[in-house]
Amino acid sequence: MSVAVFATRAGVRAAFKPGAAGVPATDDLPPDGSFPELACIRRHVPPAGLAMAEMRAERVGAGADVALVAAGVISEEDYARALAAALETAFEPLDGALRGRCPVDDVRLIEGAAAGLLPLAEEEGLTLVLAPRGVAARRIVQIAKDDPRWPKRFRFTTRERMVRFVLRHAGATLVARACNRLKNEMPLFSAAAPHPPSRIAARVALALVAAAATVAPSATLLALSPILALVFLGWLGLRLISAATEQSRPKPLPAVADIELPIYTIIAALYREARSVEGLLNAIARIDYPIEKLDVILAVEADDLETRSAIARCRSRLPITVIPVPAAAPRTKPKALNAALPFARGAFTVVYDAEDRPEPDQLRRALRAFGRHGDELACVQARLSIDNTSDSWLTRLFTAEYAAHFDVFLNGLSHLGLPLPLGGSSNHFYTDVLRKIGAWDPYNVTEDADLGMRLARLGYRSAVIDSTTYEEAPARLGPWLRQRTRWFKGWMQTWCVHMRQPRRLLHDLGPAGFFAFQFAVGGNVLGALVHPFFLAGAVAFVIAGPPAGEENETTVAILAALYGINVLVGYFTSALLAWIGLSRRGLLPTAWILLLTPLNWLLLSIAAWRAAYQFVAAPYRWEKTEHGLAKSSRRIDALVRSLTDLERQLRGKAATSTHSLSKKARERIAALRWTSRQSAHKRRPRARMRGRLDTRERSTGLPEESSAGQSSRSE
């Protein structure tokens, strides 16, 4: 018997149904307006704390017990023990519970624990272990009043203890499904399941090209060059079209009251991120969303003890669930995300990276975007922007590239209704759609771009929202090269996966979407691969002229002109999109870095050829990017400017007033002094400092960078 069937027969299914936590709590209040879930702890919590919890519960639509836990007044376990005692039943720690006591298979066990339900076999029959959430405790207490014998069939525990029980007894199944579900259920979309005919055809084609180049190099070059040039120019043309798309702002929708907001799950996959954890949690804590309706899941490799220890040291009131992902190949971010997804409680799920710093209103903006469109919109992408722009010339180039990609290119594709190759973080999804389509491909090292295309093929849309997530870019060439290699390799995987059946792809995406995919994904890779040859051919012809003894000088001249045009148009297009993106972000003083566009292209070509080698030799290798090394921060600089303006305003008012500065004003000026001193320091320990600044910024209530001038970012 499944957990769901047992729960239904037991009469508690309604209290734990998906979305129950998002139902306004006031719908379940007795006529007298009391909060029965607080009865078990009224003697132990001061009246002021109880009143606060009741007011908060009415405002946000959650249980008063959840409000108390979120405020740090009581722990989830202490409340569960008090509730069990009040209902004259037991608290179940689950520490010594054997797997054989749970009479369901591993898949049902995972699903049940994620829903807060766990059946255990006892001598007298089955007992249901409950981890109350949302307004479930209130409903349980109300049911118990009508039937005092009802609670005897149940025990209470916490979500954390249930997760530990699952990982202890069904961890192998959890990670196996994380690795193999897409491969087994939708093999056409998995990079782990290449079709033998496609692989054979690709090898034969490469062998024929190599043989032709050996026997007749001139003829082969003459035949291939126009084809490569057309694809390359098609990619550049798509970028220009996206830049020319009118950037209309959607009509604002009315703000959604807190009581109507759904549960929102935030998932972050962390590996060797001890330096970044505190800053990430501080950034999440600053998000403008009821903490009672946040569901934060941190997926950490089980053997990454340093990151797990860093999480344990963080004193955060966020409702955090840590999922230690059992070690198994492939060791990739999408595998960790898949392991976390079964535990997601929210109607919506967003993915952040360890170094991400989203704007506080991002979740609300995402919900407005979902509300503005129909059911076909399954994902919204926030814009990504580099935070440590001033660290090096590489980070400045990175800033320009991100401005071109997220603020111009992806934004244009979104307005045109074309498929989006999603960015690596700040992707917001309907949770049920994400599960339905197989979630992330653990064998694709750019799982984001692949997922965007799969959504489009299955009939869903993605859109870009005007909200920014700030990220840290590698400041040194080695880490930059490894990161770009992974990206290029993932785009190669994505192109090969979706081109297994070209006619079906054309049917799924339509002609416009099909060619957008070819140019946005395939053209992106091809452009980086052929660029050094185009550049070398054009330069050689300009310097040395046509080869001596060449019979067809006209052909050589045409090829050289074709190469030169492609190179120059490529440089111009990249610089133009970056200029537009930097302009939209108010970062034109950084535009001088665009003079290094030719160098950037050569570096991209090196990364692309390195990716081509890994695509054959190590397709699932994930080269980790280290974070927490930034020396500068545009967000902190904006904070300093805001504090400086505040100081001027306060001193101006003080000069015209008979009263001295208030204590609050003096505290804010002191914060300015402290922040200015700290922002002048370079770091290693900058990750800890940024966490303190994030907290201070929240407490001072100072404004963020305006989204009109500056907005977003990714891994």
XYZ file of C-alpha atoms in Angstrom:
715
model
C 0.000 0.000 0.000
C 1.397 3.412 -0.954
C 1.934 6.211 1.527
C -0.762 8.278 -0.189
C -3.375 5.510 0.100
C -2.572 4.917 3.758
C -2.712 8.625 4.533
C -6.075 8.940 2.799
C -7.522 6.049 4.762
C -6.094 7.501 7.950
C -7.864 10.779 7.317
C -4.863 13.095 7.191
C -4.267 13.320 3.451
C -5.926 16.757 3.223
C -3.552 18.199 5.782
C -0.544 17.165 3.742
C -1.760 17.561 0.164
C 0.605 19.402 -2.203
C 0.090 23.111 -1.856
C -1.593 22.828 1.517
C 1.133 24.942 2.985
C 0.201 27.741 0.680
C -3.482 27.836 1.651
C -4.254 30.961 3.678
C -4.149 30.061 7.356
C -7.212 32.161 8.093
C -9.353 29.685 6.118
C -8.753 27.125 8.866
C -9.227 29.323 11.930
C -12.093 28.520 14.278
C -14.872 31.128 14.452
C -13.369 32.599 17.623
C -10.130 33.377 15.757
C -7.942 31.292 18.079
C -4.877 29.410 16.931
C -5.303 25.834 18.202
C -1.819 24.833 17.040
C -0.392 27.070 19.786
C -2.278 25.385 22.638
C 0.517 22.878 23.242
C 3.135 25.592 23.891
C 1.178 28.502 25.385
C 2.628 27.851 28.831
C 6.188 27.895 27.512
C 6.186 30.945 25.214
C 5.777 34.544 26.454
C 2.474 36.208 25.500
C 4.304 38.714 23.303
C 5.824 35.864 21.287
C 2.445 34.193 20.879
C 0.828 37.452 19.776
C 3.592 38.017 17.248
C 3.128 34.509 15.843
C -0.636 34.944 15.550
C -0.315 38.277 13.757
C 2.329 36.888 11.440
C 0.269 33.775 10.685
C -2.739 35.889 9.723
C -0.627 38.127 7.520
C 1.312 35.517 5.538
C -1.106 32.595 5.537
C 0.959 30.097 7.505
C 0.547 28.232 10.753
C 1.375 30.160 13.905
C 3.754 27.339 14.820
C 5.634 27.923 11.552
C 5.868 31.633 12.378
C 7.343 30.843 15.795
C 9.927 28.498 14.300
C 10.823 31.036 11.602
C 11.302 33.718 14.252
C 13.660 31.470 16.195
C 11.420 31.417 19.271
C 11.199 27.620 19.248
C 12.812 24.868 17.200
C 10.861 22.588 14.898
C 11.773 19.591 17.035
C 10.726 21.236 20.295
C 7.367 22.091 18.773
C 6.865 18.569 17.386
C 7.633 17.087 20.813
C 5.213 19.501 22.508
C 2.494 18.710 19.962
C 2.978 14.972 20.449
C 2.747 15.353 24.225
C -0.386 17.499 24.011
C -2.103 14.948 21.767
C -0.952 12.102 24.056
C 1.083 10.394 21.364
C 4.837 9.996 20.855
C 7.684 11.799 19.153
C 9.510 9.500 16.711
C 13.243 10.316 16.402
C 13.714 7.687 13.643
C 17.394 7.336 14.559
C 17.163 3.627 15.297
C 14.306 2.796 12.942
C 15.138 -0.125 10.642
C 14.336 -0.077 6.929
C 12.123 -3.140 7.291
C 9.692 -1.197 9.471
C 8.667 0.946 6.488
C 6.524 -1.283 4.232
C 6.928 0.678 0.992
C 9.541 0.588 -1.748
C 12.333 3.150 -1.894
C 10.609 5.380 -4.448
C 7.438 5.604 -2.325
C 9.569 6.144 0.756
C 11.255 9.156 -0.852
C 7.932 10.583 -2.048
C 6.297 10.073 1.339
C 9.122 11.641 3.312
C 9.152 14.610 0.945
C 5.446 15.074 1.722
C 6.002 14.699 5.471
C 4.442 11.225 5.716
C 6.165 7.995 6.726
C 4.382 4.686 7.542
C 6.027 2.420 10.106
C 4.983 -1.134 10.954
C 4.211 -1.791 14.631
C 2.954 -4.877 16.454
C -0.543 -3.428 16.572
C -0.487 -2.371 12.916
C 0.746 0.533 10.827
C 1.620 3.851 12.441
C 1.958 7.025 10.401
C 4.818 9.357 11.303
C 4.029 12.983 10.484
C 6.246 16.041 10.036
C 3.698 18.905 10.212
C 4.231 21.856 7.900
C 2.287 24.893 6.758
C -1.097 24.743 8.463
C -1.028 20.957 8.933
C -0.569 21.185 12.707
C -3.700 23.324 13.002
C -5.750 20.844 10.994
C -4.439 17.911 13.009
C -5.395 19.601 16.289
C -8.861 20.419 14.966
C -9.414 16.819 13.842
C -8.173 15.538 17.204
C -10.787 17.648 19.008
C -13.545 15.839 17.119
C -12.009 12.387 17.639
C -9.644 12.201 20.648
C -8.667 8.619 19.731
C -7.441 9.694 16.294
C -3.911 10.887 17.297
C -3.067 7.532 18.903
C -2.430 6.122 15.426
C 0.217 8.729 14.682
C 3.594 9.960 15.820
C 5.383 13.205 15.114
C 8.883 14.014 13.939
C 10.748 16.720 12.013
C 11.482 17.167 8.333
C 15.221 16.950 8.999
C 14.879 13.575 10.718
C 12.756 12.244 7.859
C 15.349 13.320 5.315
C 18.084 11.605 7.323
C 15.990 8.425 7.441
C 15.540 8.486 3.659
C 19.222 9.103 2.963
C 20.208 6.345 5.365
C 17.916 3.701 3.891
C 17.128 4.861 0.341
C 20.119 7.018 -0.549
C 21.253 4.614 -3.255
C 17.842 4.750 -4.919
C 17.728 8.535 -4.616
C 21.064 9.011 -6.363
C 20.296 6.299 -8.939
C 17.119 8.126 -9.944
C 19.002 11.415 -9.975
C 21.499 9.901 -12.410
C 19.308 7.676 -14.555
C 15.679 8.799 -14.564
C 15.938 10.933 -17.704
C 18.166 8.357 -19.416
C 15.674 5.565 -18.698
C 12.383 7.379 -19.234
C 13.287 9.874 -22.001
C 16.499 8.535 -23.599
C 16.121 10.773 -26.646
C 16.850 13.776 -24.412
C 19.753 12.318 -22.419
C 23.411 12.953 -23.196
C 24.154 9.593 -21.553
C 22.259 7.627 -24.182
C 23.742 8.373 -27.603
C 22.072 6.523 -30.442
C 24.585 4.182 -32.126
C 23.494 5.109 -35.696
C 24.041 8.795 -34.969
C 27.479 8.172 -33.495
C 28.486 5.977 -36.442
C 27.225 8.554 -38.936
C 29.170 11.315 -37.201
C 32.375 9.301 -37.252
C 31.927 8.407 -40.920
C 31.309 12.063 -41.795
C 34.436 13.190 -39.948
C 36.493 10.460 -41.624
C 35.254 11.501 -45.069
C 36.079 15.156 -44.411
C 39.565 14.222 -43.197
C 40.157 12.027 -46.246
C 38.941 14.725 -48.621
C 41.151 17.317 -46.950
C 44.147 15.010 -47.395
C 43.512 14.146 -51.048
C 42.220 17.499 -52.286
C 42.778 20.220 -49.684
C 41.924 23.153 -51.954
C 38.679 21.627 -53.192
C 37.675 20.623 -49.664
C 38.403 24.083 -48.350
C 36.464 25.631 -51.205
C 33.461 23.401 -50.498
C 33.397 23.741 -46.709
C 34.248 27.410 -46.295
C 30.974 28.837 -47.677
C 28.947 26.427 -45.527
C 30.855 27.301 -42.373
C 30.680 30.986 -43.221
C 26.906 30.858 -43.734
C 26.343 29.176 -40.363
C 28.668 31.668 -38.727
C 26.904 34.620 -40.354
C 23.529 33.119 -39.400
C 24.583 33.117 -35.755
C 25.730 36.726 -36.026
C 22.485 37.646 -37.797
C 20.382 36.133 -35.009
C 22.340 38.176 -32.472
C 21.757 41.370 -34.471
C 18.033 40.626 -34.780
C 17.802 40.106 -31.023
C 19.563 43.429 -30.461
C 17.115 45.200 -32.770
C 14.061 43.759 -31.008
C 12.011 46.435 -29.301
C 12.511 46.279 -25.543
C 8.961 46.965 -24.435
C 8.245 46.875 -20.712
C 5.220 44.789 -19.685
C 2.399 46.475 -17.860
C 2.917 46.156 -14.102
C 0.575 43.797 -12.300
C -0.823 44.591 -8.855
C 1.324 43.407 -5.973
C 0.410 40.028 -4.519
C -0.435 40.037 -0.817
C 1.778 37.875 1.374
C -1.162 35.678 2.324
C -1.651 34.728 -1.341
C 1.979 33.869 -2.043
C 2.789 30.189 -2.648
C 5.587 28.177 -1.101
C 8.776 28.892 -3.079
C 11.639 26.387 -3.145
C 15.224 27.598 -3.527
C 17.768 24.933 -4.496
C 21.523 25.465 -4.497
C 23.943 22.708 -5.465
C 27.192 23.250 -3.555
C 30.575 21.605 -3.950
C 33.729 22.941 -2.302
C 31.920 26.212 -1.536
C 32.779 26.757 2.130
C 33.906 30.328 1.370
C 30.619 31.234 -0.319
C 27.960 29.620 1.866
C 27.521 32.452 4.355
C 27.182 35.080 1.636
C 24.648 32.953 -0.245
C 22.475 32.430 2.831
C 22.644 36.138 3.677
C 21.556 36.974 0.127
C 18.631 34.539 0.366
C 17.666 35.993 3.747
C 17.453 39.435 2.135
C 14.903 38.256 -0.431
C 11.573 40.045 -0.049
C 9.448 36.968 0.595
C 7.843 35.598 3.769
C 10.402 33.348 5.414
C 7.540 31.054 6.425
C 6.939 30.351 2.737
C 10.535 29.729 1.728
C 11.841 26.192 1.312
C 15.642 26.316 1.040
C 17.419 23.125 -0.040
C 21.206 22.873 -0.135
C 22.432 19.837 -2.071
C 25.990 19.039 -0.979
C 28.213 16.128 -1.967
C 28.264 13.752 1.001
C 32.065 13.707 1.132
C 32.378 17.525 0.986
C 32.810 17.848 4.739
C 34.230 21.374 4.557
C 31.122 22.821 2.907
C 28.814 20.869 5.204
C 30.691 22.218 8.224
C 30.439 25.760 6.866
C 26.667 25.358 6.529
C 26.416 24.056 10.090
C 28.333 27.088 11.374
C 25.962 29.560 9.716
C 23.407 30.943 12.127
C 20.522 31.452 9.760
C 16.818 31.485 10.540
C 16.072 30.266 7.033
C 14.196 26.945 6.784
C 17.166 25.009 5.390
C 17.194 21.351 4.406
C 20.648 19.945 3.695
C 20.741 16.992 1.296
C 24.094 15.159 1.448
C 24.168 13.648 -2.051
C 25.741 10.163 -2.016
C 28.882 9.933 -4.128
C 28.194 8.511 -7.583
C 29.209 9.262 -11.137
C 28.703 11.633 -12.775
C 29.670 14.181 -10.121
C 27.888 17.110 -11.694
C 25.693 19.978 -10.586
C 22.568 18.636 -12.379
C 22.881 15.305 -10.563
C 22.865 17.150 -7.227
C 19.872 19.235 -8.309
C 17.987 16.065 -9.276
C 18.715 14.571 -5.854
C 17.265 17.666 -4.166
C 14.163 18.067 -6.346
C 12.085 15.241 -4.759
C 12.183 17.153 -1.460
C 10.977 20.454 -2.964
C 7.722 21.586 -1.327
C 7.145 24.735 -3.338
C 4.793 25.298 -6.228
C 7.753 27.128 -7.787
C 11.453 26.299 -7.717
C 14.452 28.521 -8.412
C 18.084 27.453 -8.783
C 20.923 29.584 -7.427
C 24.668 29.039 -7.406
C 26.914 29.481 -4.383
C 28.184 32.895 -5.482
C 24.773 34.259 -6.499
C 23.387 37.450 -5.000
C 19.827 37.905 -6.363
C 17.971 41.193 -6.108
C 15.542 41.079 -3.162
C 12.372 41.346 -5.274
C 13.295 38.588 -7.728
C 10.831 35.938 -6.528
C 7.925 38.368 -6.641
C 8.935 39.529 -10.130
C 9.076 35.915 -11.271
C 5.585 35.254 -9.896
C 4.253 38.311 -11.708
C 5.776 37.009 -14.942
C 4.129 33.619 -14.442
C 0.840 35.361 -13.716
C 1.124 37.552 -16.808
C 1.468 34.605 -19.198
C -0.587 31.490 -19.673
C 0.142 27.931 -18.636
C 2.595 27.528 -21.503
C 5.179 29.613 -19.618
C 7.116 27.100 -17.526
C 10.352 28.970 -16.794
C 11.563 32.522 -16.302
C 15.227 33.475 -16.437
C 16.569 36.331 -14.362
C 19.388 38.325 -15.905
C 22.902 37.595 -14.722
C 25.546 40.241 -14.212
C 29.122 40.193 -12.981
C 29.693 41.714 -9.552
C 33.513 41.770 -9.367
C 33.964 43.733 -12.594
C 37.022 45.645 -11.398
C 39.093 42.599 -10.443
C 40.913 42.204 -13.780
C 40.646 42.713 -17.514
C 39.080 39.229 -17.727
C 36.271 40.150 -15.342
C 35.648 43.331 -17.335
C 35.376 41.261 -20.518
C 33.097 38.870 -18.637
C 30.885 41.781 -17.594
C 30.593 42.940 -21.199
C 29.817 39.409 -22.419
C 27.112 38.893 -19.800
C 25.565 42.262 -20.619
C 25.456 41.254 -24.289
C 24.120 37.774 -23.590
C 21.496 38.328 -20.890
C 20.456 41.950 -21.409
C 20.447 41.858 -25.207
C 20.595 38.404 -26.816
C 18.438 36.285 -24.476
C 16.124 39.209 -23.855
C 15.639 39.560 -27.614
C 14.975 35.838 -28.061
C 12.430 36.048 -25.249
C 10.571 38.924 -26.925
C 10.608 37.008 -30.222
C 9.128 33.920 -28.558
C 12.093 31.737 -29.570
C 13.618 28.892 -27.513
C 16.003 30.081 -24.809
C 19.314 28.393 -23.976
C 18.927 29.134 -20.276
C 21.713 30.582 -18.136
C 23.299 28.562 -15.340
C 21.334 29.977 -12.407
C 18.330 32.089 -11.446
C 16.019 29.854 -13.481
C 12.521 29.847 -11.973
C 10.226 26.888 -12.761
C 6.814 25.474 -12.066
C 7.917 22.583 -9.876
C 5.406 20.117 -11.290
C 6.453 20.909 -14.877
C 10.107 20.482 -13.953
C 9.373 17.021 -12.577
C 7.154 16.132 -15.507
C 9.814 16.802 -18.152
C 12.529 14.803 -16.382
C 14.311 17.708 -14.646
C 18.015 18.191 -15.385
C 20.249 15.924 -17.457
C 23.067 14.866 -15.086
C 25.260 13.923 -18.056
C 25.108 17.347 -19.688
C 27.601 19.850 -18.278
C 25.454 22.796 -19.447
C 22.228 21.362 -18.114
C 20.625 24.811 -18.234
C 20.848 25.325 -22.009
C 19.712 21.750 -22.595
C 16.722 22.147 -20.277
C 15.646 25.331 -22.052
C 15.570 23.504 -25.372
C 13.752 20.503 -23.910
C 11.086 22.789 -22.465
C 10.578 24.342 -25.898
C 10.390 20.938 -27.598
C 7.737 19.758 -25.138
C 5.531 22.782 -25.778
C 6.549 25.161 -22.982
C 7.865 28.695 -23.146
C 10.644 30.451 -21.275
C 10.975 34.197 -20.734
C 13.486 36.698 -19.356
C 12.490 38.957 -16.453
C 13.860 42.357 -15.495
C 15.608 41.238 -12.337
C 19.306 40.747 -11.713
C 21.404 38.128 -9.996
C 24.984 39.201 -9.399
C 27.766 36.642 -9.795
C 31.481 36.318 -9.339
C 33.577 35.820 -12.485
C 37.003 34.145 -12.594
C 39.701 36.813 -12.540
C 42.545 34.558 -13.705
C 43.011 32.872 -17.061
C 43.282 29.285 -15.782
C 39.899 29.139 -14.007
C 38.321 31.143 -16.848
C 39.588 28.641 -19.432
C 38.324 25.649 -17.475
C 34.895 27.226 -17.032
C 34.567 28.148 -20.711
C 35.745 24.690 -21.729
C 32.892 23.206 -19.726
C 30.399 25.582 -21.292
C 31.504 24.831 -24.847
C 31.509 21.094 -24.147
C 27.986 21.321 -22.768
C 26.761 23.236 -25.819
C 28.277 20.513 -28.005
C 26.421 17.906 -25.952
C 23.194 19.899 -26.199
C 23.470 20.250 -29.980
C 24.223 16.549 -30.472
C 21.390 15.430 -28.178
C 18.720 17.494 -29.884
C 19.997 16.786 -33.402
C 19.632 13.019 -33.049
C 16.374 13.272 -34.960
C 16.491 16.530 -36.956
C 13.054 16.116 -38.496
C 11.471 15.607 -35.099
C 13.367 18.638 -33.800
C 12.002 20.706 -36.706
C 8.499 19.475 -35.910
C 8.863 20.249 -32.197
C 10.349 23.743 -32.533
C 8.943 24.897 -35.871
C 11.149 26.471 -38.561
C 11.973 29.640 -36.596
C 12.805 27.747 -33.416
C 14.788 25.146 -35.346
C 17.065 27.696 -36.970
C 17.320 29.702 -33.747
C 18.588 26.539 -32.051
C 21.087 25.863 -34.836
C 22.495 29.371 -34.689
C 22.277 30.024 -30.922
C 23.810 26.698 -29.862
C 25.544 25.210 -32.901
C 26.630 28.526 -34.393
C 28.027 29.658 -31.070
C 30.346 26.635 -30.914
C 31.171 26.611 -34.617
C 32.080 30.293 -34.572
C 34.655 29.719 -31.838
C 36.080 26.640 -33.573
C 36.554 28.151 -37.053
C 37.576 31.651 -35.974
C 41.352 31.012 -35.791
C 41.324 29.487 -39.278
C 39.300 32.340 -40.744
C 41.599 34.833 -39.049
C 44.759 33.032 -40.185
C 43.504 32.777 -43.773
C 42.595 36.446 -43.977
C 45.849 37.616 -42.373
C 47.974 35.327 -44.546
C 46.366 36.625 -47.730
C 46.798 40.257 -46.672
C 50.453 39.778 -45.709
C 51.692 37.288 -48.302
C 49.108 37.425 -51.066
C 47.924 34.287 -52.911
C 50.180 31.216 -52.724
C 52.827 31.011 -55.447
C 51.786 28.797 -58.344
C 48.151 28.767 -57.317
C 46.125 28.250 -60.471
C 42.928 29.821 -59.252
C 43.949 33.090 -57.641
C 40.393 34.392 -57.873
C 39.097 31.548 -55.727
C 41.767 32.188 -53.120
C 40.944 35.884 -53.107
C 37.247 35.136 -52.664
C 37.977 32.800 -49.768
C 40.261 35.346 -48.127
C 37.596 38.024 -48.498
C 35.017 35.644 -47.043
C 37.272 34.928 -44.077
C 37.988 38.594 -43.504
C 34.329 39.591 -43.693
C 33.366 36.884 -41.189
C 36.087 37.920 -38.771
C 35.322 41.634 -38.954
C 31.553 41.161 -38.789
C 32.038 38.827 -35.824
C 34.124 41.377 -33.942
C 31.692 44.171 -34.799
C 28.607 42.192 -33.756
C 30.116 41.111 -30.441
C 31.261 44.636 -29.639
C 27.900 46.117 -30.666
C 25.838 43.785 -28.467
C 28.215 44.321 -25.563
C 28.009 48.097 -26.032
C 24.217 47.966 -26.007
C 24.193 45.726 -22.940
C 26.667 47.889 -21.035
C 24.633 50.953 -21.963
C 21.447 49.386 -20.595
C 23.255 48.668 -17.337
C 24.834 52.084 -17.048
C 28.323 50.587 -17.424
C 29.590 52.397 -20.520
C 32.740 53.573 -18.662
C 33.771 49.919 -18.868
C 33.272 49.780 -22.646
C 36.962 50.428 -23.357
C 37.514 46.730 -22.672
C 35.799 45.994 -25.992
C 39.085 46.923 -27.660
C 40.209 43.470 -26.521
C 37.446 41.725 -28.491
C 39.928 40.055 -30.918
C 41.914 38.671 -27.972
C 38.713 37.462 -26.336
C 37.761 35.597 -29.506
C 41.123 33.854 -29.635
C 40.749 32.782 -26.012
C 37.250 31.499 -26.741
C 38.653 29.481 -29.643
C 41.234 27.882 -27.361
C 38.471 26.948 -24.919
C 36.307 25.572 -27.743
C 39.058 23.312 -29.086
C 39.871 22.180 -25.566
C 36.167 21.379 -25.175
C 36.162 19.433 -28.447
C 38.951 17.229 -27.100
C 37.134 16.685 -23.789
C 33.886 16.008 -25.640
C 35.552 12.854 -26.972
C 37.920 11.994 -24.118
C 35.993 13.074 -20.977
C 32.435 14.124 -21.893
C 31.086 14.165 -18.318
C 34.062 15.757 -16.611
C 32.992 18.791 -14.564
C 35.792 21.312 -14.090
C 34.916 23.157 -10.902
C 35.033 26.954 -10.756
C 36.304 28.282 -7.433
C 34.310 31.086 -5.826
C 34.758 33.465 -2.926
C 37.933 34.992 -4.392
C 36.599 38.350 -5.617
C 38.482 41.523 -4.712
C 35.765 44.010 -5.684
C 31.996 44.259 -5.732
C 29.734 46.535 -7.743
C 26.974 45.891 -5.205
C 29.161 47.069 -2.338
C 30.303 50.077 -4.350
C 26.641 50.955 -4.914
C 26.048 50.619 -1.167
C 28.919 52.995 -0.454
C 27.477 55.527 -2.919
C 24.066 55.237 -1.280
C 25.558 55.783 2.147
C 27.554 58.756 0.889
C 24.395 60.340 -0.493
C 22.630 59.631 2.783
C 25.434 61.281 4.735
C 25.202 64.422 2.580
C 21.444 64.585 3.044
C 21.657 64.129 6.791
C 24.437 66.675 7.202
C 22.528 69.116 5.017
C 19.460 68.752 7.197
C 21.556 69.076 10.338
C 23.125 72.301 9.062
C 19.706 73.911 8.637
C 18.260 72.512 11.835
C 18.638 73.603 15.447
C 18.928 69.946 16.465
C 21.967 67.718 16.161
C 21.954 64.510 14.176
C 19.763 61.801 15.629
C 21.203 58.574 16.992
C 19.885 56.702 13.951
C 21.572 59.153 11.604
C 24.857 58.816 13.454
C 24.590 55.032 13.252
C 24.081 55.182 9.499
C 27.059 57.466 9.038
C 29.132 55.094 11.147
C 27.982 52.302 8.871
C 29.227 54.358 5.926
C 32.656 54.783 7.515
C 32.911 51.115 8.350
C 31.782 49.987 4.900
C 34.167 52.356 3.147
C 37.105 51.007 5.130
C 36.113 47.417 4.522
C 35.513 47.862 0.778
C 39.066 49.151 0.403
C 40.465 45.830 1.625
C 41.295 43.081 -0.807
C 40.358 39.605 0.089
C 40.669 36.211 0.678
C 38.469 36.546 3.729
C 36.188 38.718 1.567
C 33.445 36.097 1.543
C 32.938 36.543 5.295
C 33.095 40.324 4.958
C 30.506 40.306 2.183
C 28.189 38.286 4.377
C 28.458 40.971 7.085
C 27.858 43.701 4.526
C 24.807 41.877 3.193
C 23.402 41.756 6.713
C 24.262 45.408 7.368
C 22.725 46.447 4.050
C 19.503 44.752 5.001
C 19.417 46.382 8.419
C 20.029 49.872 7.053
C 17.221 49.532 4.515
C 19.265 51.165 1.796
C 18.187 50.873 -1.835
C 19.650 48.366 -4.281
C 21.102 49.330 -7.634
C 18.124 50.315 -9.712
C 17.093 47.617 -12.142
C 16.751 50.278 -14.808
C 20.443 51.024 -14.732
C 21.917 47.801 -13.431
C 20.333 44.373 -13.170
C 21.716 40.645 -13.174
C 24.217 37.519 -13.337
C 25.306 33.553 -13.323
C 27.943 30.867 -12.741
